[in-house]
Amino acid sequence: MKKNQFNNDKLFFHTEKLRKVLQGEVINPIVYELSLSGVCNCKCGYCCCQNYNNNQMLSIEDINRLVSQLKNNALAITITGGGEPFMNPHITYCIKELKKNHLSVGIISNGLLIKSDDIPIIIENASFIRISLDTVNPKSYKEIRGVDADLFRLKKNLQQLSFQKKVMNSGILIGTQIVYYKQSVRDIENTINFSKETGIDFIQIRPIDNVPHTEIRQNSRDLLVHFKELNYLKEKYSTPEFQVIINDKFDELHLQNVKKEYYQCLGANFTAAVGHDMDLYFCCANIGNPVFSLGNLRQESLNKLLKTKKRKEMMEHICSEYCQTQCRNHKMNKILYQLSS
């Protein structure tokens, strides 16, 4: 498998944009998170979007409008939540339209609603797909994700994705994810084994994020106790064909260095999000939160909303009331702060 693509080193591939940001300019994002659905078939206890989900979904007209603007403004789109993207009946249409317009497509899903007919479309058009799995213990799955586990279907979908990748000679990366919440180390090891047996490329393990205005909090004590064990599992199960990725958020927790020493959110120059309501949002962790909405794309153009005074002001001052401790832009913000100091 190629080197872990889910890190922030890629920031340095865009030297001209990086130079402009460090000189104080506001630029257009490179990567957008896209929420196709405000509805989810899971009820995950750690979900940062749970307070903002609703019955809205993007229509084909919405998708066409978005693609026509994103193709001139972005390099990559990650289809994610909000809700579960495969709840939207137009998801495969969206995937194909994005790829047809030369946008790299990533997909994050719980994997339960993927149909056999979807799989060749995913393999042909996406650069990665990551299935949020968390556990393969049926009791734990129900406790964490709020629904009964259909492990047979999940395994079948992962196996079919892996098989189709080989048949189509595709470069797509296929993986699963564990959000470290309440699981035992043995549970995590079983989930790694389950994933590896399907022939996929990787599994990522990351801690939950602290989410303001909720009871969602990291259990730092357990994280510190299990840090060495997680790295042991990484060494035990990683091979050239299958990679166990320990998210670098664990390093901060282990070193007890989880803090925002920066006061600006300069990372938001490189990312933004489009919600299932067609609002443009400052960041993906707050899709649906009106505080972070920059306006509606059914009423205004993407370029106009990216140039709003509100976006610039939100970059200049961290919104600590709503910001997660280790958000999507956290590592980028730390890098940019160090480069600008």
Short mmCIF file of C-alpha atoms in Angstrom, two decimals:
data_model
loop_
_atom_site.label_atom_id
_atom_site.label_comp_id
_atom_site.label_asym_id
_atom_site.label_seq_id
_atom_site.Cartn_x
_atom_site.Cartn_y
_atom_site.Cartn_z
CA MET A 1 0.00 0.00 0.00
CA LYS A 2 1.18 3.53 -0.72
CA LYS A 3 2.30 5.78 2.14
CA ASN A 4 -0.55 6.84 4.43
CA GLN A 5 -2.45 9.49 2.50
CA PHE A 6 -4.54 10.55 5.48
CA ASN A 7 -2.03 12.97 6.96
CA ASN A 8 -1.32 16.68 6.76
CA ASP A 9 2.04 16.51 4.98
CA LYS A 10 0.18 17.02 1.70
CA LEU A 11 -0.09 20.67 2.69
CA PHE A 12 3.48 21.08 1.43
CA PHE A 13 2.52 19.90 -2.07
CA HIS A 14 0.73 23.24 -2.57
CA THR A 15 3.63 25.62 -2.05
CA GLU A 16 2.13 28.63 -3.85
CA LYS A 17 -1.11 28.45 -1.87
CA LEU A 18 0.87 27.90 1.32
CA ARG A 19 2.97 30.99 0.58
CA LYS A 20 -0.15 33.13 0.07
CA VAL A 21 -1.70 31.96 3.35
CA LEU A 22 1.49 32.70 5.28
CA GLN A 23 1.48 36.18 3.74
CA GLY A 24 -2.02 36.78 5.10
CA GLU A 25 -4.11 36.11 1.99
CA VAL A 26 -7.42 34.23 2.09
CA ILE A 27 -7.54 31.53 -0.59
CA ASN A 28 -10.13 29.12 -1.95
CA PRO A 29 -10.19 25.60 -0.45
CA ILE A 30 -8.58 22.62 -2.12
CA VAL A 31 -10.68 19.92 -0.42
CA TYR A 32 -14.41 19.98 0.34
CA GLU A 33 -16.42 17.64 2.55
CA LEU A 34 -19.83 16.98 1.03
CA SER A 35 -22.85 15.82 3.03
CA LEU A 36 -25.42 14.32 0.67
CA SER A 37 -27.84 13.29 3.41
CA GLY A 38 -29.01 14.66 6.74
CA VAL A 39 -30.45 11.25 7.60
CA CYS A 40 -28.48 8.35 9.09
CA ASN A 41 -29.29 4.68 9.66
CA CYS A 42 -26.93 4.61 12.68
CA LYS A 43 -27.06 6.50 15.97
CA CYS A 44 -23.39 6.64 16.96
CA GLY A 45 -22.81 7.85 20.48
CA TYR A 46 -19.79 9.93 19.45
CA CYS A 47 -21.31 11.61 16.36
CA CYS A 48 -20.46 15.31 16.21
CA CYS A 49 -23.31 15.95 13.73
CA GLN A 50 -26.11 14.36 15.75
CA ASN A 51 -27.61 17.69 16.88
CA TYR A 52 -27.87 18.97 13.31
CA ASN A 53 -29.17 16.00 11.33
CA ASN A 54 -32.53 16.39 9.59
CA ASN A 55 -34.52 14.93 6.71
CA GLN A 56 -32.88 17.05 4.01
CA MET A 57 -31.00 15.52 1.07
CA LEU A 58 -29.34 16.96 -2.00
CA SER A 59 -31.28 16.53 -5.22
CA ILE A 60 -29.84 15.86 -8.67
CA GLU A 61 -30.33 19.56 -9.42
CA ASP A 62 -28.33 20.44 -6.30
CA ILE A 63 -25.57 18.01 -7.27
CA ASN A 64 -25.35 19.43 -10.80
CA ARG A 65 -25.17 22.98 -9.45
CA LEU A 66 -22.43 21.99 -7.01
CA VAL A 67 -20.32 20.08 -9.50
CA SER A 68 -20.44 22.95 -12.01
CA GLN A 69 -18.86 25.23 -9.39
CA LEU A 70 -16.59 22.79 -7.57
CA LYS A 71 -14.86 21.66 -10.76
CA ASN A 72 -13.25 25.10 -11.06
CA ASN A 73 -12.54 25.54 -7.35
CA ALA A 74 -11.34 22.25 -5.89
CA LEU A 75 -9.07 19.25 -6.33
CA ALA A 76 -10.83 16.71 -4.12
CA ILE A 77 -14.24 16.02 -2.60
CA THR A 78 -14.89 13.71 0.34
CA ILE A 79 -18.46 12.45 0.46
CA THR A 80 -19.31 12.06 4.14
CA GLY A 81 -21.80 13.14 6.84
CA GLY A 82 -23.95 14.83 8.18
CA GLY A 83 -25.86 11.64 7.80
CA GLU A 84 -25.07 8.42 5.93
CA PRO A 85 -24.31 9.29 2.26
CA PHE A 86 -25.80 6.05 0.91
CA MET A 87 -29.18 7.13 2.30
CA ASN A 88 -29.27 9.50 -0.68
CA PRO A 89 -30.52 7.64 -3.80
CA HIS A 90 -28.39 9.90 -6.02
CA ILE A 91 -25.02 9.02 -4.50
CA THR A 92 -23.66 7.00 -7.42
CA TYR A 93 -24.76 9.75 -9.81
CA CYS A 94 -22.84 12.22 -7.66
CA ILE A 95 -19.71 10.03 -7.55
CA LYS A 96 -19.67 9.68 -11.34
CA GLU A 97 -20.30 13.39 -11.98
CA LEU A 98 -17.49 14.45 -9.66
CA LYS A 99 -15.02 12.06 -11.28
CA LYS A 100 -16.18 13.01 -14.79
CA ASN A 101 -15.27 16.60 -13.94
CA HIS A 102 -11.75 15.60 -12.84
CA LEU A 103 -12.30 15.81 -9.09
CA SER A 104 -10.74 13.21 -6.82
CA VAL A 105 -13.51 11.48 -4.85
CA GLY A 106 -13.28 9.99 -1.37
CA ILE A 107 -16.15 8.24 0.42
CA ILE A 108 -16.77 7.77 4.14
CA SER A 109 -19.72 5.50 4.97
CA ASN A 110 -20.93 3.00 7.55
CA GLY A 111 -21.08 0.46 4.71
CA LEU A 112 -24.46 -1.03 5.62
CA LEU A 113 -26.40 0.33 2.64
CA ILE A 114 -23.89 -0.28 -0.14
CA LYS A 115 -25.46 -2.47 -2.84
CA SER A 116 -23.69 -4.84 -5.22
CA ASP A 117 -24.47 -2.54 -8.15
CA ASP A 118 -22.78 0.37 -6.34
CA ILE A 119 -19.45 -1.39 -5.99
CA PRO A 120 -18.11 -1.19 -9.59
CA ILE A 121 -19.05 2.51 -9.65
CA ILE A 122 -17.16 3.12 -6.40
CA ILE A 123 -14.09 1.21 -7.59
CA GLU A 124 -14.00 2.94 -10.97
CA ASN A 125 -14.50 6.49 -9.72
CA ALA A 126 -13.26 6.91 -6.13
CA SER A 127 -9.72 7.36 -4.82
CA PHE A 128 -10.63 5.88 -1.43
CA ILE A 129 -13.53 4.50 0.56
CA ARG A 130 -13.42 4.14 4.33
CA ILE A 131 -16.04 2.17 6.23
CA SER A 132 -16.77 3.27 9.81
CA LEU A 133 -16.73 -0.07 11.62
CA ASP A 134 -15.59 0.55 15.23
CA THR A 135 -16.15 -3.02 16.43
CA VAL A 136 -17.16 -6.50 15.28
CA ASN A 137 -18.63 -7.42 18.64
CA PRO A 138 -22.43 -7.36 18.12
CA LYS A 139 -23.15 -6.14 21.65
CA SER A 140 -20.53 -3.36 21.43
CA TYR A 141 -21.75 -2.39 17.96
CA LYS A 142 -25.24 -1.85 19.33
CA GLU A 143 -23.89 0.15 22.29
CA ILE A 144 -21.60 2.35 20.19
CA ARG A 145 -23.49 2.70 16.91
CA GLY A 146 -27.03 2.44 18.22
CA VAL A 147 -28.23 -0.28 15.82
CA ASP A 148 -27.86 -4.04 15.47
CA ALA A 149 -24.71 -5.16 13.67
CA ASP A 150 -25.12 -6.72 10.22
CA LEU A 151 -21.60 -8.11 10.20
CA PHE A 152 -22.35 -10.57 7.40
CA ARG A 153 -23.32 -7.73 5.08
CA LEU A 154 -20.39 -5.56 6.14
CA LYS A 155 -17.92 -8.36 5.51
CA LYS A 156 -19.51 -9.21 2.18
CA ASN A 157 -19.35 -5.57 1.04
CA LEU A 158 -15.69 -5.26 2.04
CA GLN A 159 -14.83 -8.51 0.29
CA GLN A 160 -16.67 -7.44 -2.86
CA LEU A 161 -14.93 -4.06 -2.85
CA SER A 162 -11.57 -5.79 -2.48
CA PHE A 163 -12.34 -8.35 -5.20
CA GLN A 164 -13.63 -5.73 -7.63
CA LYS A 165 -10.53 -3.61 -7.06
CA LYS A 166 -8.38 -6.52 -8.27
CA VAL A 167 -10.66 -7.29 -11.21
CA MET A 168 -10.66 -3.66 -12.38
CA ASN A 169 -6.96 -3.13 -11.56
CA SER A 170 -7.90 -0.01 -9.64
CA GLY A 171 -5.68 2.15 -7.44
CA ILE A 172 -8.48 2.89 -4.98
CA LEU A 173 -7.66 2.54 -1.27
CA ILE A 174 -10.23 0.53 0.70
CA GLY A 175 -10.27 0.65 4.47
CA THR A 176 -12.16 0.58 7.72
CA GLN A 177 -12.01 2.78 10.79
CA ILE A 178 -12.21 2.27 14.52
CA VAL A 179 -13.16 5.29 16.57
CA TYR A 180 -11.68 4.43 19.97
CA TYR A 181 -14.62 4.91 22.30
CA LYS A 182 -15.26 2.10 24.79
CA GLN A 183 -13.69 -0.93 23.14
CA SER A 184 -11.25 -3.29 24.81
CA VAL A 185 -7.88 -3.95 23.19
CA ARG A 186 -9.03 -7.50 22.40
CA ASP A 187 -12.10 -6.07 20.67
CA ILE A 188 -9.85 -3.80 18.60
CA GLU A 189 -7.61 -6.72 17.67
CA ASN A 190 -10.64 -8.74 16.52
CA THR A 191 -11.78 -5.79 14.37
CA ILE A 192 -8.32 -5.52 12.82
CA ASN A 193 -8.41 -9.25 12.02
CA PHE A 194 -11.92 -8.99 10.55
CA SER A 195 -10.80 -6.15 8.29
CA LYS A 196 -7.56 -7.79 7.20
CA GLU A 197 -9.33 -11.03 6.27
CA THR A 198 -11.49 -9.19 3.71
CA GLY A 199 -8.44 -8.26 1.63
CA ILE A 200 -8.73 -4.49 2.05
CA ASP A 201 -5.80 -2.07 2.28
CA PHE A 202 -5.92 -0.49 5.72
CA ILE A 203 -7.64 0.11 9.01
CA GLN A 204 -7.37 3.44 10.81
CA ILE A 205 -7.75 3.81 14.58
CA ARG A 206 -8.47 7.26 15.98
CA PRO A 207 -9.75 8.64 19.30
CA ILE A 208 -13.14 10.31 19.64
CA ASP A 209 -13.17 14.09 19.48
CA ASN A 210 -14.36 16.24 22.34
CA VAL A 211 -17.57 17.82 21.04
CA PRO A 212 -18.77 21.03 22.72
CA HIS A 213 -22.39 21.18 23.95
CA THR A 214 -22.51 17.37 24.24
CA GLU A 215 -21.41 14.68 26.69
CA ILE A 216 -18.92 13.32 24.15
CA ARG A 217 -15.50 13.31 25.81
CA GLN A 218 -12.26 11.38 25.43
CA ASN A 219 -11.34 9.04 28.25
CA SER A 220 -7.71 10.19 28.47
CA ARG A 221 -6.80 7.63 31.14
CA ASP A 222 -7.81 4.66 28.99
CA LEU A 223 -6.13 6.19 25.96
CA LEU A 224 -2.83 6.49 27.79
CA VAL A 225 -3.07 2.98 29.21
CA HIS A 226 -3.72 1.44 25.78
CA PHE A 227 -1.39 3.60 23.67
CA LYS A 228 1.47 1.07 23.71
CA GLU A 229 -0.92 -1.81 23.04
CA LEU A 230 -2.35 -0.06 19.98
CA ASN A 231 1.15 0.45 18.59
CA TYR A 232 1.91 -3.21 19.30
CA LEU A 233 -1.13 -4.19 17.20
CA LYS A 234 0.09 -1.89 14.45
CA GLU A 235 3.44 -3.68 14.33
CA LYS A 236 1.83 -7.11 14.62
CA TYR A 237 -0.70 -6.78 11.81
CA SER A 238 0.79 -4.29 9.33
CA THR A 239 2.19 -5.77 6.13
CA PRO A 240 3.08 -4.31 2.72
CA GLU A 241 -0.48 -5.18 1.65
CA PHE A 242 -2.38 -4.13 4.79
CA GLN A 243 -1.63 -1.14 6.97
CA VAL A 244 -2.78 -0.44 10.52
CA ILE A 245 -2.82 3.35 10.85
CA ILE A 246 -2.74 4.85 14.33
CA ASN A 247 -4.03 8.40 13.90
CA ASP A 248 -1.52 11.03 15.04
CA LYS A 249 -4.13 12.45 17.42
CA PHE A 250 -3.01 9.64 19.74
CA ASP A 251 0.51 11.08 19.79
CA GLU A 252 -0.78 14.39 21.15
CA LEU A 253 -2.84 12.61 23.78
CA HIS A 254 0.08 10.42 24.79
CA LEU A 255 2.37 13.44 25.11
CA GLN A 256 -0.41 15.35 26.89
CA ASN A 257 -0.02 18.09 24.27
CA VAL A 258 -3.65 18.55 23.22
CA LYS A 259 -4.05 22.28 23.04
CA LYS A 260 -4.67 25.03 20.54
CA GLU A 261 -1.57 27.19 20.88
CA TYR A 262 -2.68 28.96 17.71
CA TYR A 263 -5.35 31.67 17.74
CA GLN A 264 -6.31 31.59 14.05
CA CYS A 265 -7.88 28.84 11.92
CA LEU A 266 -5.66 29.25 8.86
CA GLY A 267 -6.25 25.60 7.92
CA ALA A 268 -9.72 26.64 6.81
CA ASN A 269 -8.07 28.20 3.76
CA PHE A 270 -7.59 24.66 2.48
CA THR A 271 -10.89 23.02 3.48
CA ALA A 272 -14.62 23.74 3.60
CA ALA A 273 -17.86 21.76 3.64
CA VAL A 274 -21.17 21.66 1.80
CA GLY A 275 -24.15 20.49 3.81
CA HIS A 276 -27.24 18.46 2.93
CA ASP A 277 -29.11 21.79 3.10
CA MET A 278 -26.85 23.25 0.35
CA ASP A 279 -25.27 25.66 2.82
CA LEU A 280 -21.55 26.25 2.57
CA TYR A 281 -19.97 25.64 5.99
CA PHE A 282 -16.71 26.91 7.39
CA CYS A 283 -15.68 23.39 8.46
CA CYS A 284 -16.93 19.81 8.27
CA ALA A 285 -17.24 19.28 12.05
CA ASN A 286 -20.04 21.85 12.11
CA ILE A 287 -22.14 20.84 9.12
CA GLY A 288 -25.69 21.90 10.02
CA ASN A 289 -24.62 24.40 12.69
CA PRO A 290 -25.96 27.82 11.58
CA VAL A 291 -23.14 29.57 13.44
CA PHE A 292 -20.72 28.15 10.84
CA SER A 293 -22.89 28.65 7.73
CA LEU A 294 -21.49 31.06 5.14
CA GLY A 295 -24.69 31.13 3.07
CA ASN A 296 -26.77 28.96 0.77
CA LEU A 297 -25.52 27.72 -2.60
CA ARG A 298 -29.01 27.67 -4.08
CA GLN A 299 -29.06 31.44 -3.66
CA GLU A 300 -25.43 32.53 -4.04
CA SER A 301 -22.40 31.31 -5.98
CA LEU A 302 -19.59 29.39 -4.33
CA ASN A 303 -17.06 32.07 -5.24
CA LYS A 304 -19.16 34.79 -3.63
CA LEU A 305 -19.62 32.85 -0.38
CA LEU A 306 -15.90 32.06 -0.16
CA LYS A 307 -15.19 35.80 -0.22
CA THR A 308 -17.58 36.72 2.59
CA LYS A 309 -16.40 38.81 5.51
CA LYS A 310 -17.68 36.11 7.87
CA ARG A 311 -15.28 33.48 6.50
CA LYS A 312 -12.30 35.80 6.92
CA GLU A 313 -13.35 36.72 10.46
CA MET A 314 -13.79 33.05 11.44
CA MET A 315 -10.26 32.34 10.24
CA GLU A 316 -8.90 35.22 12.29
CA HIS A 317 -10.52 34.16 15.55
CA ILE A 318 -11.04 30.57 16.75
CA CYS A 319 -14.68 29.93 17.70
CA SER A 320 -13.76 28.19 20.96
CA GLU A 321 -17.38 27.80 22.04
CA TYR A 322 -17.99 25.24 19.30
CA CYS A 323 -14.54 24.01 18.22
CA GLN A 324 -13.52 20.43 18.93
CA THR A 325 -10.20 19.86 20.66
CA GLN A 326 -8.63 17.98 17.73
CA CYS A 327 -10.72 19.08 14.76
CA ARG A 328 -10.17 18.48 11.04
CA ASN A 329 -7.98 21.58 10.74
CA HIS A 330 -6.16 21.22 14.07
CA LYS A 331 -2.90 19.71 12.78
CA MET A 332 -2.80 22.05 9.78
CA ASN A 333 -3.33 25.00 12.11
CA LYS A 334 -0.42 23.87 14.27
CA ILE A 335 1.84 23.54 11.22
CA LEU A 336 0.80 26.94 9.84
CA TYR A 337 1.26 28.58 13.24
CA GLN A 338 4.80 27.19 13.52
CA LEU A 339 5.66 28.32 9.98
CA SER A 340 4.34 31.83 10.59
CA SER A 341 6.04 32.30 13.99
#
